[in-house]
Amino acid sequence: TMLARRADSEEMDAPRRATMLARRADSEEVVDVDALLAEAALLREEIAEEEKLVAAAAETLREARAEADAARDADREARDAAKAVFKAVRKRETVKKLCRNENATRVGLVLLNDNANTRKGVRAALEAADVVDAEGVMMRAHRTGAGLVNEFGDLEVAYDAYAKLNDAKLNVVLVSCEDGASRSDLEALAELRDLADDLDGMDIMNADGTDFNAAWKVLFSGVAVLASAFFVSLALVAGDLLGGALGQALGGGAPPPPM
């Protein structure tokens, strides 16, 4: 228990001016309370200064972390933007390559009939790709061999539509759209593209590396049909001649009289 005494007993009526003394009850040691209070006040000031320094250091650390996070976010955004630009360029270049026209600015996506997919599966894939009139496009491809899915002025959107249907295992072809080209022209060109792929990648292009115009497409289509009919007829005639010769050789008789 601490006991306080006035230094001068005659000044008991002036407590603010007296020196306070503390004495331990057990050891009778006299302690200067004012000095302790002064040291305590000084210690509190030092602690306050230390707290200010710690707070300032913490704020500096937070600012440094915020700057580092901002720099990291900015770097990530820059990389993402660069990737987006690269992807966009690659999509446009892929579309131009697929439609075989490096100057293409508008393309058509055509669905071709095949023997692998069912009508139900084709319709479901078209609907999943948000194709307008999926039923009509599917039936046109089924009945005529080709159905125009849509025309695109944005080559990136064209690529996305092509990728969705191609990933669904549909037989789709991209063709360049020219001024005045009708749906039938685009569908005919798509079928020729498919035929060209079957013929070891034969290019249907003119000397400038661009697509034929609509008139040339129709003419080329007609020539292709006539050529196919001619070769089929030639094969049949050759088969008849070979069959007759083989029969004569095996039968040993005279050849039949000419008609």
mmCIF file with all atom_site columns, C-alpha atoms in Angstrom, residues 31-240:
data_model
loop_
_atom_site.group_PDB
_atom_site.id
_atom_site.type_symbol
_atom_site.label_atom_id
_atom_site.label_alt_id
_atom_site.label_comp_id
_atom_site.label_asym_id
_atom_site.label_entity_id
_atom_site.label_seq_id
_atom_site.pdbx_PDB_ins_code
_atom_site.Cartn_x
_atom_site.Cartn_y
_atom_site.Cartn_z
_atom_site.occupancy
_atom_site.B_iso_or_equiv
_atom_site.pdbx_formal_charge
_atom_site.auth_seq_id
_atom_site.auth_comp_id
_atom_site.auth_asym_id
_atom_site.auth_atom_id
_atom_site.pdbx_PDB_model_num
ATOM 1   C CA . VAL A 1 31  ? 9.302   7.469   -4.147   1.00 0.00 ? 31  VAL A CA 1
ATOM 2   C CA . ASP A 1 32  ? 8.996   10.769  -6.026   1.00 0.00 ? 32  ASP A CA 1
ATOM 3   C CA . VAL A 1 33  ? 5.487   10.490  -7.511   1.00 0.00 ? 33  VAL A CA 1
ATOM 4   C CA . ASP A 1 34  ? 5.872   13.583  -9.711   1.00 0.00 ? 34  ASP A CA 1
ATOM 5   C CA . ALA A 1 35  ? 8.961   12.103  -11.278  1.00 0.00 ? 35  ALA A CA 1
ATOM 6   C CA . LEU A 1 36  ? 7.096   8.869   -11.982  1.00 0.00 ? 36  LEU A CA 1
ATOM 7   C CA . LEU A 1 37  ? 4.214   10.776  -13.497  1.00 0.00 ? 37  LEU A CA 1
ATOM 8   C CA . ALA A 1 38  ? 6.630   12.775  -15.644  1.00 0.00 ? 38  ALA A CA 1
ATOM 9   C CA . GLU A 1 39  ? 8.338   9.604   -16.829  1.00 0.00 ? 39  GLU A CA 1
ATOM 10  C CA . ALA A 1 40  ? 4.961   8.041   -17.536  1.00 0.00 ? 40  ALA A CA 1
ATOM 11  C CA . ALA A 1 41  ? 3.916   11.078  -19.575  1.00 0.00 ? 41  ALA A CA 1
ATOM 12  C CA . LEU A 1 42  ? 7.192   10.954  -21.496  1.00 0.00 ? 42  LEU A CA 1
ATOM 13  C CA . LEU A 1 43  ? 6.714   7.256   -22.112  1.00 0.00 ? 43  LEU A CA 1
ATOM 14  C CA . ARG A 1 44  ? 3.198   7.871   -23.415  1.00 0.00 ? 44  ARG A CA 1
ATOM 15  C CA . GLU A 1 45  ? 4.553   10.492  -25.811  1.00 0.00 ? 45  GLU A CA 1
ATOM 16  C CA . GLU A 1 46  ? 7.194   8.069   -27.029  1.00 0.00 ? 46  GLU A CA 1
ATOM 17  C CA . ILE A 1 47  ? 4.576   5.374   -27.479  1.00 0.00 ? 47  ILE A CA 1
ATOM 18  C CA . ALA A 1 48  ? 2.374   7.818   -29.397  1.00 0.00 ? 48  ALA A CA 1
ATOM 19  C CA . GLU A 1 49  ? 5.302   8.678   -31.673  1.00 0.00 ? 49  GLU A CA 1
ATOM 20  C CA . GLU A 1 50  ? 6.051   4.989   -32.197  1.00 0.00 ? 50  GLU A CA 1
ATOM 21  C CA . GLU A 1 51  ? 2.385   4.369   -33.032  1.00 0.00 ? 51  GLU A CA 1
ATOM 22  C CA . LYS A 1 52  ? 2.505   7.188   -35.557  1.00 0.00 ? 52  LYS A CA 1
ATOM 23  C CA . LEU A 1 53  ? 5.606   5.682   -37.138  1.00 0.00 ? 53  LEU A CA 1
ATOM 24  C CA . VAL A 1 54  ? 4.012   2.228   -37.244  1.00 0.00 ? 54  VAL A CA 1
ATOM 25  C CA . ALA A 1 55  ? 0.821   3.671   -38.744  1.00 0.00 ? 55  ALA A CA 1
ATOM 26  C CA . ALA A 1 56  ? 2.862   5.577   -41.347  1.00 0.00 ? 56  ALA A CA 1
ATOM 27  C CA . ALA A 1 57  ? 4.833   2.441   -42.215  1.00 0.00 ? 57  ALA A CA 1
ATOM 28  C CA . ALA A 1 58  ? 1.618   0.424   -42.512  1.00 0.00 ? 58  ALA A CA 1
ATOM 29  C CA . GLU A 1 59  ? 0.116   3.077   -44.778  1.00 0.00 ? 59  GLU A CA 1
ATOM 30  C CA . THR A 1 60  ? 3.256   3.076   -46.919  1.00 0.00 ? 60  THR A CA 1
ATOM 31  C CA . LEU A 1 61  ? 3.057   -0.720  -47.151  1.00 0.00 ? 61  LEU A CA 1
ATOM 32  C CA . ARG A 1 62  ? -0.609  -0.556  -48.140  1.00 0.00 ? 62  ARG A CA 1
ATOM 33  C CA . GLU A 1 63  ? 0.154   2.028   -50.814  1.00 0.00 ? 63  GLU A CA 1
ATOM 34  C CA . ALA A 1 64  ? 3.025   -0.100  -52.138  1.00 0.00 ? 64  ALA A CA 1
ATOM 35  C CA . ARG A 1 65  ? 0.789   -3.160  -52.263  1.00 0.00 ? 65  ARG A CA 1
ATOM 36  C CA . ALA A 1 66  ? -1.955  -1.170  -53.966  1.00 0.00 ? 66  ALA A CA 1
ATOM 37  C CA . GLU A 1 67  ? 0.524   0.096   -56.562  1.00 0.00 ? 67  GLU A CA 1
ATOM 38  C CA . ALA A 1 68  ? 1.824   -3.443  -57.112  1.00 0.00 ? 68  ALA A CA 1
ATOM 39  C CA . ASP A 1 69  ? -1.728  -4.771  -57.500  1.00 0.00 ? 69  ASP A CA 1
ATOM 40  C CA . ALA A 1 70  ? -2.584  -1.955  -59.919  1.00 0.00 ? 70  ALA A CA 1
ATOM 41  C CA . ALA A 1 71  ? 0.536   -2.639  -61.967  1.00 0.00 ? 71  ALA A CA 1
ATOM 42  C CA . ARG A 1 72  ? -0.251  -6.356  -62.023  1.00 0.00 ? 72  ARG A CA 1
ATOM 43  C CA . ASP A 1 73  ? -3.853  -5.694  -63.063  1.00 0.00 ? 73  ASP A CA 1
ATOM 44  C CA . ALA A 1 74  ? -2.706  -3.278  -65.767  1.00 0.00 ? 74  ALA A CA 1
ATOM 45  C CA . ASP A 1 75  ? -0.227  -5.842  -67.065  1.00 0.00 ? 75  ASP A CA 1
ATOM 46  C CA . ARG A 1 76  ? -2.895  -8.546  -67.089  1.00 0.00 ? 76  ARG A CA 1
ATOM 47  C CA . GLU A 1 77  ? -5.331  -6.252  -68.898  1.00 0.00 ? 77  GLU A CA 1
ATOM 48  C CA . ALA A 1 78  ? -2.659  -5.398  -71.463  1.00 0.00 ? 78  ALA A CA 1
ATOM 49  C CA . ARG A 1 79  ? -1.948  -9.091  -72.039  1.00 0.00 ? 79  ARG A CA 1
ATOM 50  C CA . ASP A 1 80  ? -5.652  -9.856  -72.323  1.00 0.00 ? 80  ASP A CA 1
ATOM 51  C CA . ALA A 1 81  ? -6.108  -7.001  -74.791  1.00 0.00 ? 81  ALA A CA 1
ATOM 52  C CA . ALA A 1 82  ? -3.172  -8.242  -76.853  1.00 0.00 ? 82  ALA A CA 1
ATOM 53  C CA . LYS A 1 83  ? -4.597  -11.773 -76.821  1.00 0.00 ? 83  LYS A CA 1
ATOM 54  C CA . ALA A 1 84  ? -7.995  -10.447 -77.874  1.00 0.00 ? 84  ALA A CA 1
ATOM 55  C CA . VAL A 1 85  ? -6.468  -8.543  -80.784  1.00 0.00 ? 85  VAL A CA 1
ATOM 56  C CA . PHE A 1 86  ? -4.461  -11.603 -81.814  1.00 0.00 ? 86  PHE A CA 1
ATOM 57  C CA . LYS A 1 87  ? -7.544  -13.835 -81.637  1.00 0.00 ? 87  LYS A CA 1
ATOM 58  C CA . ALA A 1 88  ? -9.592  -11.342 -83.656  1.00 0.00 ? 88  ALA A CA 1
ATOM 59  C CA . VAL A 1 89  ? -6.927  -11.121 -86.365  1.00 0.00 ? 89  VAL A CA 1
ATOM 60  C CA . ARG A 1 90  ? -6.559  -14.902 -86.440  1.00 0.00 ? 90  ARG A CA 1
ATOM 61  C CA . LYS A 1 91  ? -10.329 -15.349 -86.747  1.00 0.00 ? 91  LYS A CA 1
ATOM 62  C CA . ARG A 1 92  ? -10.530 -12.913 -89.675  1.00 0.00 ? 92  ARG A CA 1
ATOM 63  C CA . GLU A 1 93  ? -7.570  -14.497 -91.425  1.00 0.00 ? 93  GLU A CA 1
ATOM 64  C CA . THR A 1 94  ? -9.010  -17.981 -90.903  1.00 0.00 ? 94  THR A CA 1
ATOM 65  C CA . VAL A 1 95  ? -12.335 -16.940 -92.422  1.00 0.00 ? 95  VAL A CA 1
ATOM 66  C CA . LYS A 1 96  ? -10.574 -15.453 -95.449  1.00 0.00 ? 96  LYS A CA 1
ATOM 67  C CA . LYS A 1 97  ? -8.562  -18.633 -95.842  1.00 0.00 ? 97  LYS A CA 1
ATOM 68  C CA . LEU A 1 98  ? -11.642 -20.842 -95.538  1.00 0.00 ? 98  LEU A CA 1
ATOM 69  C CA . CYS A 1 99  ? -13.595 -18.851 -98.128  1.00 0.00 ? 99  CYS A CA 1
ATOM 70  C CA . ARG A 1 100 ? -10.454 -18.646 -100.308 1.00 0.00 ? 100 ARG A CA 1
ATOM 71  C CA . ASN A 1 101 ? -10.564 -14.906 -100.766 1.00 0.00 ? 101 ASN A CA 1
ATOM 72  C CA . GLU A 1 102 ? -7.991  -12.783 -98.972  1.00 0.00 ? 102 GLU A CA 1
ATOM 73  C CA . ASN A 1 103 ? -9.986  -9.650  -99.797  1.00 0.00 ? 103 ASN A CA 1
ATOM 74  C CA . ALA A 1 104 ? -13.291 -10.926 -98.427  1.00 0.00 ? 104 ALA A CA 1
ATOM 75  C CA . THR A 1 105 ? -15.279 -8.435  -96.370  1.00 0.00 ? 105 THR A CA 1
ATOM 76  C CA . ARG A 1 106 ? -18.596 -10.293 -96.317  1.00 0.00 ? 106 ARG A CA 1
ATOM 77  C CA . VAL A 1 107 ? -19.104 -14.039 -96.239  1.00 0.00 ? 107 VAL A CA 1
ATOM 78  C CA . GLY A 1 108 ? -21.886 -16.592 -96.316  1.00 0.00 ? 108 GLY A CA 1
ATOM 79  C CA . LEU A 1 109 ? -22.087 -19.705 -94.174  1.00 0.00 ? 109 LEU A CA 1
ATOM 80  C CA . VAL A 1 110 ? -23.637 -22.651 -95.997  1.00 0.00 ? 110 VAL A CA 1
ATOM 81  C CA . LEU A 1 111 ? -24.779 -25.974 -94.591  1.00 0.00 ? 111 LEU A CA 1
ATOM 82  C CA . LEU A 1 112 ? -24.207 -28.961 -96.893  1.00 0.00 ? 112 LEU A CA 1
ATOM 83  C CA . ASN A 1 113 ? -26.083 -32.220 -96.801  1.00 0.00 ? 113 ASN A CA 1
ATOM 84  C CA . ASP A 1 114 ? -24.166 -35.278 -95.617  1.00 0.00 ? 114 ASP A CA 1
ATOM 85  C CA . ASN A 1 115 ? -24.780 -38.946 -94.954  1.00 0.00 ? 115 ASN A CA 1
ATOM 86  C CA . ALA A 1 116 ? -23.512 -38.935 -91.368  1.00 0.00 ? 116 ALA A CA 1
ATOM 87  C CA . ASN A 1 117 ? -25.894 -36.621 -89.484  1.00 0.00 ? 117 ASN A CA 1
ATOM 88  C CA . THR A 1 118 ? -29.599 -37.122 -88.932  1.00 0.00 ? 118 THR A CA 1
ATOM 89  C CA . ARG A 1 119 ? -32.092 -34.353 -89.588  1.00 0.00 ? 119 ARG A CA 1
ATOM 90  C CA . LYS A 1 120 ? -32.942 -34.241 -85.905  1.00 0.00 ? 120 LYS A CA 1
ATOM 91  C CA . GLY A 1 121 ? -29.274 -33.872 -84.957  1.00 0.00 ? 121 GLY A CA 1
ATOM 92  C CA . VAL A 1 122 ? -28.684 -31.175 -87.575  1.00 0.00 ? 122 VAL A CA 1
ATOM 93  C CA . ARG A 1 123 ? -31.713 -29.199 -86.433  1.00 0.00 ? 123 ARG A CA 1
ATOM 94  C CA . ALA A 1 124 ? -30.608 -29.456 -82.787  1.00 0.00 ? 124 ALA A CA 1
ATOM 95  C CA . ALA A 1 125 ? -27.093 -28.232 -83.657  1.00 0.00 ? 125 ALA A CA 1
ATOM 96  C CA . LEU A 1 126 ? -28.474 -25.298 -85.664  1.00 0.00 ? 126 LEU A CA 1
ATOM 97  C CA . GLU A 1 127 ? -30.815 -24.327 -82.834  1.00 0.00 ? 127 GLU A CA 1
ATOM 98  C CA . ALA A 1 128 ? -27.979 -24.561 -80.306  1.00 0.00 ? 128 ALA A CA 1
ATOM 99  C CA . ALA A 1 129 ? -26.022 -22.118 -82.474  1.00 0.00 ? 129 ALA A CA 1
ATOM 100 C CA . ASP A 1 130 ? -29.009 -19.704 -82.506  1.00 0.00 ? 130 ASP A CA 1
ATOM 101 C CA . VAL A 1 131 ? -29.542 -20.090 -86.245  1.00 0.00 ? 131 VAL A CA 1
ATOM 102 C CA . VAL A 1 132 ? -32.692 -18.351 -87.438  1.00 0.00 ? 132 VAL A CA 1
ATOM 103 C CA . ASP A 1 133 ? -35.148 -20.785 -89.105  1.00 0.00 ? 133 ASP A CA 1
ATOM 104 C CA . ALA A 1 134 ? -33.064 -23.848 -88.230  1.00 0.00 ? 134 ALA A CA 1
ATOM 105 C CA . GLU A 1 135 ? -35.786 -26.133 -89.586  1.00 0.00 ? 135 GLU A CA 1
ATOM 106 C CA . GLY A 1 136 ? -35.878 -24.334 -92.941  1.00 0.00 ? 136 GLY A CA 1
ATOM 107 C CA . VAL A 1 137 ? -32.105 -24.340 -93.349  1.00 0.00 ? 137 VAL A CA 1
ATOM 108 C CA . MET A 1 138 ? -31.929 -28.021 -92.464  1.00 0.00 ? 138 MET A CA 1
ATOM 109 C CA . MET A 1 139 ? -34.685 -28.996 -94.896  1.00 0.00 ? 139 MET A CA 1
ATOM 110 C CA . ARG A 1 140 ? -33.195 -26.940 -97.747  1.00 0.00 ? 140 ARG A CA 1
ATOM 111 C CA . ALA A 1 141 ? -29.836 -28.650 -97.257  1.00 0.00 ? 141 ALA A CA 1
ATOM 112 C CA . HIS A 1 142 ? -31.574 -32.021 -97.096  1.00 0.00 ? 142 HIS A CA 1
ATOM 113 C CA . ARG A 1 143 ? -33.633 -31.492 -100.252 1.00 0.00 ? 143 ARG A CA 1
ATOM 114 C CA . THR A 1 144 ? -31.278 -29.481 -102.462 1.00 0.00 ? 144 THR A CA 1
ATOM 115 C CA . GLY A 1 145 ? -27.894 -30.365 -101.029 1.00 0.00 ? 145 GLY A CA 1
ATOM 116 C CA . ALA A 1 146 ? -27.085 -26.927 -99.552  1.00 0.00 ? 146 ALA A CA 1
ATOM 117 C CA . GLY A 1 147 ? -28.764 -24.374 -97.319  1.00 0.00 ? 147 GLY A CA 1
ATOM 118 C CA . LEU A 1 148 ? -27.552 -20.853 -96.589  1.00 0.00 ? 148 LEU A CA 1
ATOM 119 C CA . VAL A 1 149 ? -27.301 -20.421 -92.816  1.00 0.00 ? 149 VAL A CA 1
ATOM 120 C CA . ASN A 1 150 ? -26.568 -16.689 -92.820  1.00 0.00 ? 150 ASN A CA 1
ATOM 121 C CA . GLU A 1 151 ? -24.474 -13.894 -94.309  1.00 0.00 ? 151 GLU A CA 1
ATOM 122 C CA . PHE A 1 152 ? -21.968 -11.999 -92.162  1.00 0.00 ? 152 PHE A CA 1
ATOM 123 C CA . GLY A 1 153 ? -20.348 -8.605  -92.539  1.00 0.00 ? 153 GLY A CA 1
ATOM 124 C CA . ASP A 1 154 ? -18.323 -9.192  -89.363  1.00 0.00 ? 154 ASP A CA 1
ATOM 125 C CA . LEU A 1 155 ? -15.753 -11.896 -90.066  1.00 0.00 ? 155 LEU A CA 1
ATOM 126 C CA . GLU A 1 156 ? -15.206 -12.576 -86.377  1.00 0.00 ? 156 GLU A CA 1
ATOM 127 C CA . VAL A 1 157 ? -18.890 -13.334 -85.881  1.00 0.00 ? 157 VAL A CA 1
ATOM 128 C CA . ALA A 1 158 ? -18.754 -15.492 -89.009  1.00 0.00 ? 158 ALA A CA 1
ATOM 129 C CA . TYR A 1 159 ? -15.877 -17.463 -87.524  1.00 0.00 ? 159 TYR A CA 1
ATOM 130 C CA . ASP A 1 160 ? -17.727 -18.032 -84.251  1.00 0.00 ? 160 ASP A CA 1
ATOM 131 C CA . ALA A 1 161 ? -20.818 -19.289 -86.103  1.00 0.00 ? 161 ALA A CA 1
ATOM 132 C CA . TYR A 1 162 ? -18.700 -21.551 -88.315  1.00 0.00 ? 162 TYR A CA 1
ATOM 133 C CA . ALA A 1 163 ? -16.778 -22.916 -85.308  1.00 0.00 ? 163 ALA A CA 1
ATOM 134 C CA . LYS A 1 164 ? -19.979 -23.802 -83.418  1.00 0.00 ? 164 LYS A CA 1
ATOM 135 C CA . LEU A 1 165 ? -21.437 -25.765 -86.329  1.00 0.00 ? 165 LEU A CA 1
ATOM 136 C CA . ASN A 1 166 ? -18.129 -27.322 -87.311  1.00 0.00 ? 166 ASN A CA 1
ATOM 137 C CA . ASP A 1 167 ? -17.551 -28.465 -83.734  1.00 0.00 ? 167 ASP A CA 1
ATOM 138 C CA . ALA A 1 168 ? -21.019 -30.052 -83.880  1.00 0.00 ? 168 ALA A CA 1
ATOM 139 C CA . LYS A 1 169 ? -19.713 -32.167 -86.819  1.00 0.00 ? 169 LYS A CA 1
ATOM 140 C CA . LEU A 1 170 ? -21.911 -30.433 -89.407  1.00 0.00 ? 170 LEU A CA 1
ATOM 141 C CA . ASN A 1 171 ? -20.649 -30.046 -92.963  1.00 0.00 ? 171 ASN A CA 1
ATOM 142 C CA . VAL A 1 172 ? -20.463 -26.246 -93.264  1.00 0.00 ? 172 VAL A CA 1
ATOM 143 C CA . VAL A 1 173 ? -18.601 -24.107 -95.796  1.00 0.00 ? 173 VAL A CA 1
ATOM 144 C CA . LEU A 1 174 ? -17.694 -20.410 -95.814  1.00 0.00 ? 174 LEU A CA 1
ATOM 145 C CA . VAL A 1 175 ? -17.927 -18.600 -99.163  1.00 0.00 ? 175 VAL A CA 1
ATOM 146 C CA . SER A 1 176 ? -17.233 -15.011 -100.127 1.00 0.00 ? 176 SER A CA 1
ATOM 147 C CA . CYS A 1 177 ? -20.309 -12.871 -100.795 1.00 0.00 ? 177 CYS A CA 1
ATOM 148 C CA . GLU A 1 178 ? -20.189 -10.615 -103.826 1.00 0.00 ? 178 GLU A CA 1
ATOM 149 C CA . ASP A 1 179 ? -22.528 -7.813  -104.778 1.00 0.00 ? 179 ASP A CA 1
ATOM 150 C CA . GLY A 1 180 ? -25.588 -9.276  -106.427 1.00 0.00 ? 180 GLY A CA 1
ATOM 151 C CA . ALA A 1 181 ? -24.870 -12.864 -105.413 1.00 0.00 ? 181 ALA A CA 1
ATOM 152 C CA . SER A 1 182 ? -28.107 -14.657 -104.552 1.00 0.00 ? 182 SER A CA 1
ATOM 153 C CA . ARG A 1 183 ? -28.671 -17.368 -102.000 1.00 0.00 ? 183 ARG A CA 1
ATOM 154 C CA . SER A 1 184 ? -28.634 -19.958 -104.773 1.00 0.00 ? 184 SER A CA 1
ATOM 155 C CA . ASP A 1 185 ? -25.290 -18.611 -106.018 1.00 0.00 ? 185 ASP A CA 1
ATOM 156 C CA . LEU A 1 186 ? -23.758 -18.943 -102.562 1.00 0.00 ? 186 LEU A CA 1
ATOM 157 C CA . GLU A 1 187 ? -25.146 -22.422 -102.076 1.00 0.00 ? 187 GLU A CA 1
ATOM 158 C CA . ALA A 1 188 ? -23.891 -23.529 -105.515 1.00 0.00 ? 188 ALA A CA 1
ATOM 159 C CA . LEU A 1 189 ? -20.446 -22.113 -104.761 1.00 0.00 ? 189 LEU A CA 1
ATOM 160 C CA . ALA A 1 190 ? -20.385 -23.910 -101.427 1.00 0.00 ? 190 ALA A CA 1
ATOM 161 C CA . GLU A 1 191 ? -21.148 -27.204 -103.164 1.00 0.00 ? 191 GLU A CA 1
ATOM 162 C CA . LEU A 1 192 ? -18.346 -26.534 -105.640 1.00 0.00 ? 192 LEU A CA 1
ATOM 163 C CA . ARG A 1 193 ? -16.008 -25.798 -102.736 1.00 0.00 ? 193 ARG A CA 1
ATOM 164 C CA . ASP A 1 194 ? -16.933 -29.145 -101.219 1.00 0.00 ? 194 ASP A CA 1
ATOM 165 C CA . LEU A 1 195 ? -16.405 -30.842 -104.578 1.00 0.00 ? 195 LEU A CA 1
ATOM 166 C CA . ALA A 1 196 ? -13.040 -29.125 -104.929 1.00 0.00 ? 196 ALA A CA 1
ATOM 167 C CA . ASP A 1 197 ? -11.981 -30.465 -101.532 1.00 0.00 ? 197 ASP A CA 1
ATOM 168 C CA . ASP A 1 198 ? -12.935 -33.951 -102.668 1.00 0.00 ? 198 ASP A CA 1
ATOM 169 C CA . LEU A 1 199 ? -10.824 -33.435 -105.800 1.00 0.00 ? 199 LEU A CA 1
ATOM 170 C CA . ASP A 1 200 ? -7.588  -33.057 -103.844 1.00 0.00 ? 200 ASP A CA 1
ATOM 171 C CA . GLY A 1 201 ? -8.050  -29.406 -102.976 1.00 0.00 ? 201 GLY A CA 1
ATOM 172 C CA . MET A 1 202 ? -8.656  -28.014 -106.449 1.00 0.00 ? 202 MET A CA 1
ATOM 173 C CA . ASP A 1 203 ? -8.996  -24.236 -106.146 1.00 0.00 ? 203 ASP A CA 1
ATOM 174 C CA . ILE A 1 204 ? -11.960 -22.563 -107.804 1.00 0.00 ? 204 ILE A CA 1
ATOM 175 C CA . MET A 1 205 ? -10.268 -19.193 -108.303 1.00 0.00 ? 205 MET A CA 1
ATOM 176 C CA . ASN A 1 206 ? -9.270  -16.843 -111.037 1.00 0.00 ? 206 ASN A CA 1
ATOM 177 C CA . ALA A 1 207 ? -5.752  -15.590 -111.749 1.00 0.00 ? 207 ALA A CA 1
ATOM 178 C CA . ASP A 1 208 ? -6.024  -12.781 -109.192 1.00 0.00 ? 208 ASP A CA 1
ATOM 179 C CA . GLY A 1 209 ? -6.730  -15.232 -106.409 1.00 0.00 ? 209 GLY A CA 1
ATOM 180 C CA . THR A 1 210 ? -10.275 -13.998 -105.901 1.00 0.00 ? 210 THR A CA 1
ATOM 181 C CA . ASP A 1 211 ? -13.547 -15.796 -106.381 1.00 0.00 ? 211 ASP A CA 1
ATOM 182 C CA . PHE A 1 212 ? -15.305 -15.966 -109.721 1.00 0.00 ? 212 PHE A CA 1
ATOM 183 C CA . ASN A 1 213 ? -18.185 -13.558 -110.128 1.00 0.00 ? 213 ASN A CA 1
ATOM 184 C CA . ALA A 1 214 ? -21.755 -14.814 -110.089 1.00 0.00 ? 214 ALA A CA 1
ATOM 185 C CA . ALA A 1 215 ? -21.933 -15.433 -113.854 1.00 0.00 ? 215 ALA A CA 1
ATOM 186 C CA . TRP A 1 216 ? -18.712 -17.446 -113.859 1.00 0.00 ? 216 TRP A CA 1
ATOM 187 C CA . LYS A 1 217 ? -19.926 -19.451 -110.887 1.00 0.00 ? 217 LYS A CA 1
ATOM 188 C CA . VAL A 1 218 ? -23.078 -20.472 -112.715 1.00 0.00 ? 218 VAL A CA 1
ATOM 189 C CA . LEU A 1 219 ? -21.105 -21.256 -115.889 1.00 0.00 ? 219 LEU A CA 1
ATOM 190 C CA . PHE A 1 220 ? -18.541 -23.281 -114.000 1.00 0.00 ? 220 PHE A CA 1
ATOM 191 C CA . SER A 1 221 ? -21.316 -25.170 -112.226 1.00 0.00 ? 221 SER A CA 1
ATOM 192 C CA . GLY A 1 222 ? -22.946 -26.022 -115.565 1.00 0.00 ? 222 GLY A CA 1
ATOM 193 C CA . VAL A 1 223 ? -19.647 -27.138 -117.054 1.00 0.00 ? 223 VAL A CA 1
ATOM 194 C CA . ALA A 1 224 ? -18.988 -29.307 -114.017 1.00 0.00 ? 224 ALA A CA 1
ATOM 195 C CA . VAL A 1 225 ? -22.380 -30.986 -114.369 1.00 0.00 ? 225 VAL A CA 1
ATOM 196 C CA . LEU A 1 226 ? -21.902 -31.587 -118.112 1.00 0.00 ? 226 LEU A CA 1
ATOM 197 C CA . ALA A 1 227 ? -18.417 -32.910 -117.548 1.00 0.00 ? 227 ALA A CA 1
ATOM 198 C CA . SER A 1 228 ? -19.677 -35.299 -114.905 1.00 0.00 ? 228 SER A CA 1
ATOM 199 C CA . ALA A 1 229 ? -22.434 -36.561 -117.231 1.00 0.00 ? 229 ALA A CA 1
ATOM 200 C CA . PHE A 1 230 ? -19.941 -36.996 -120.095 1.00 0.00 ? 230 PHE A CA 1
ATOM 201 C CA . PHE A 1 231 ? -17.522 -39.035 -118.013 1.00 0.00 ? 231 PHE A CA 1
ATOM 202 C CA . VAL A 1 232 ? -20.330 -41.190 -116.658 1.00 0.00 ? 232 VAL A CA 1
ATOM 203 C CA . SER A 1 233 ? -21.558 -41.888 -120.231 1.00 0.00 ? 233 SER A CA 1
ATOM 204 C CA . LEU A 1 234 ? -18.009 -42.603 -121.368 1.00 0.00 ? 234 LEU A CA 1
ATOM 205 C CA . ALA A 1 235 ? -17.565 -45.049 -118.517 1.00 0.00 ? 235 ALA A CA 1
ATOM 206 C CA . LEU A 1 236 ? -20.787 -46.842 -119.447 1.00 0.00 ? 236 LEU A CA 1
ATOM 207 C CA . VAL A 1 237 ? -19.772 -47.126 -123.127 1.00 0.00 ? 237 VAL A CA 1
ATOM 208 C CA . ALA A 1 238 ? -16.334 -48.366 -122.149 1.00 0.00 ? 238 ALA A CA 1
ATOM 209 C CA . GLY A 1 239 ? -17.949 -50.917 -119.862 1.00 0.00 ? 239 GLY A CA 1
ATOM 210 C CA . ASP A 1 240 ? -20.164 -52.211 -122.659 1.00 0.00 ? 240 ASP A CA 1
#
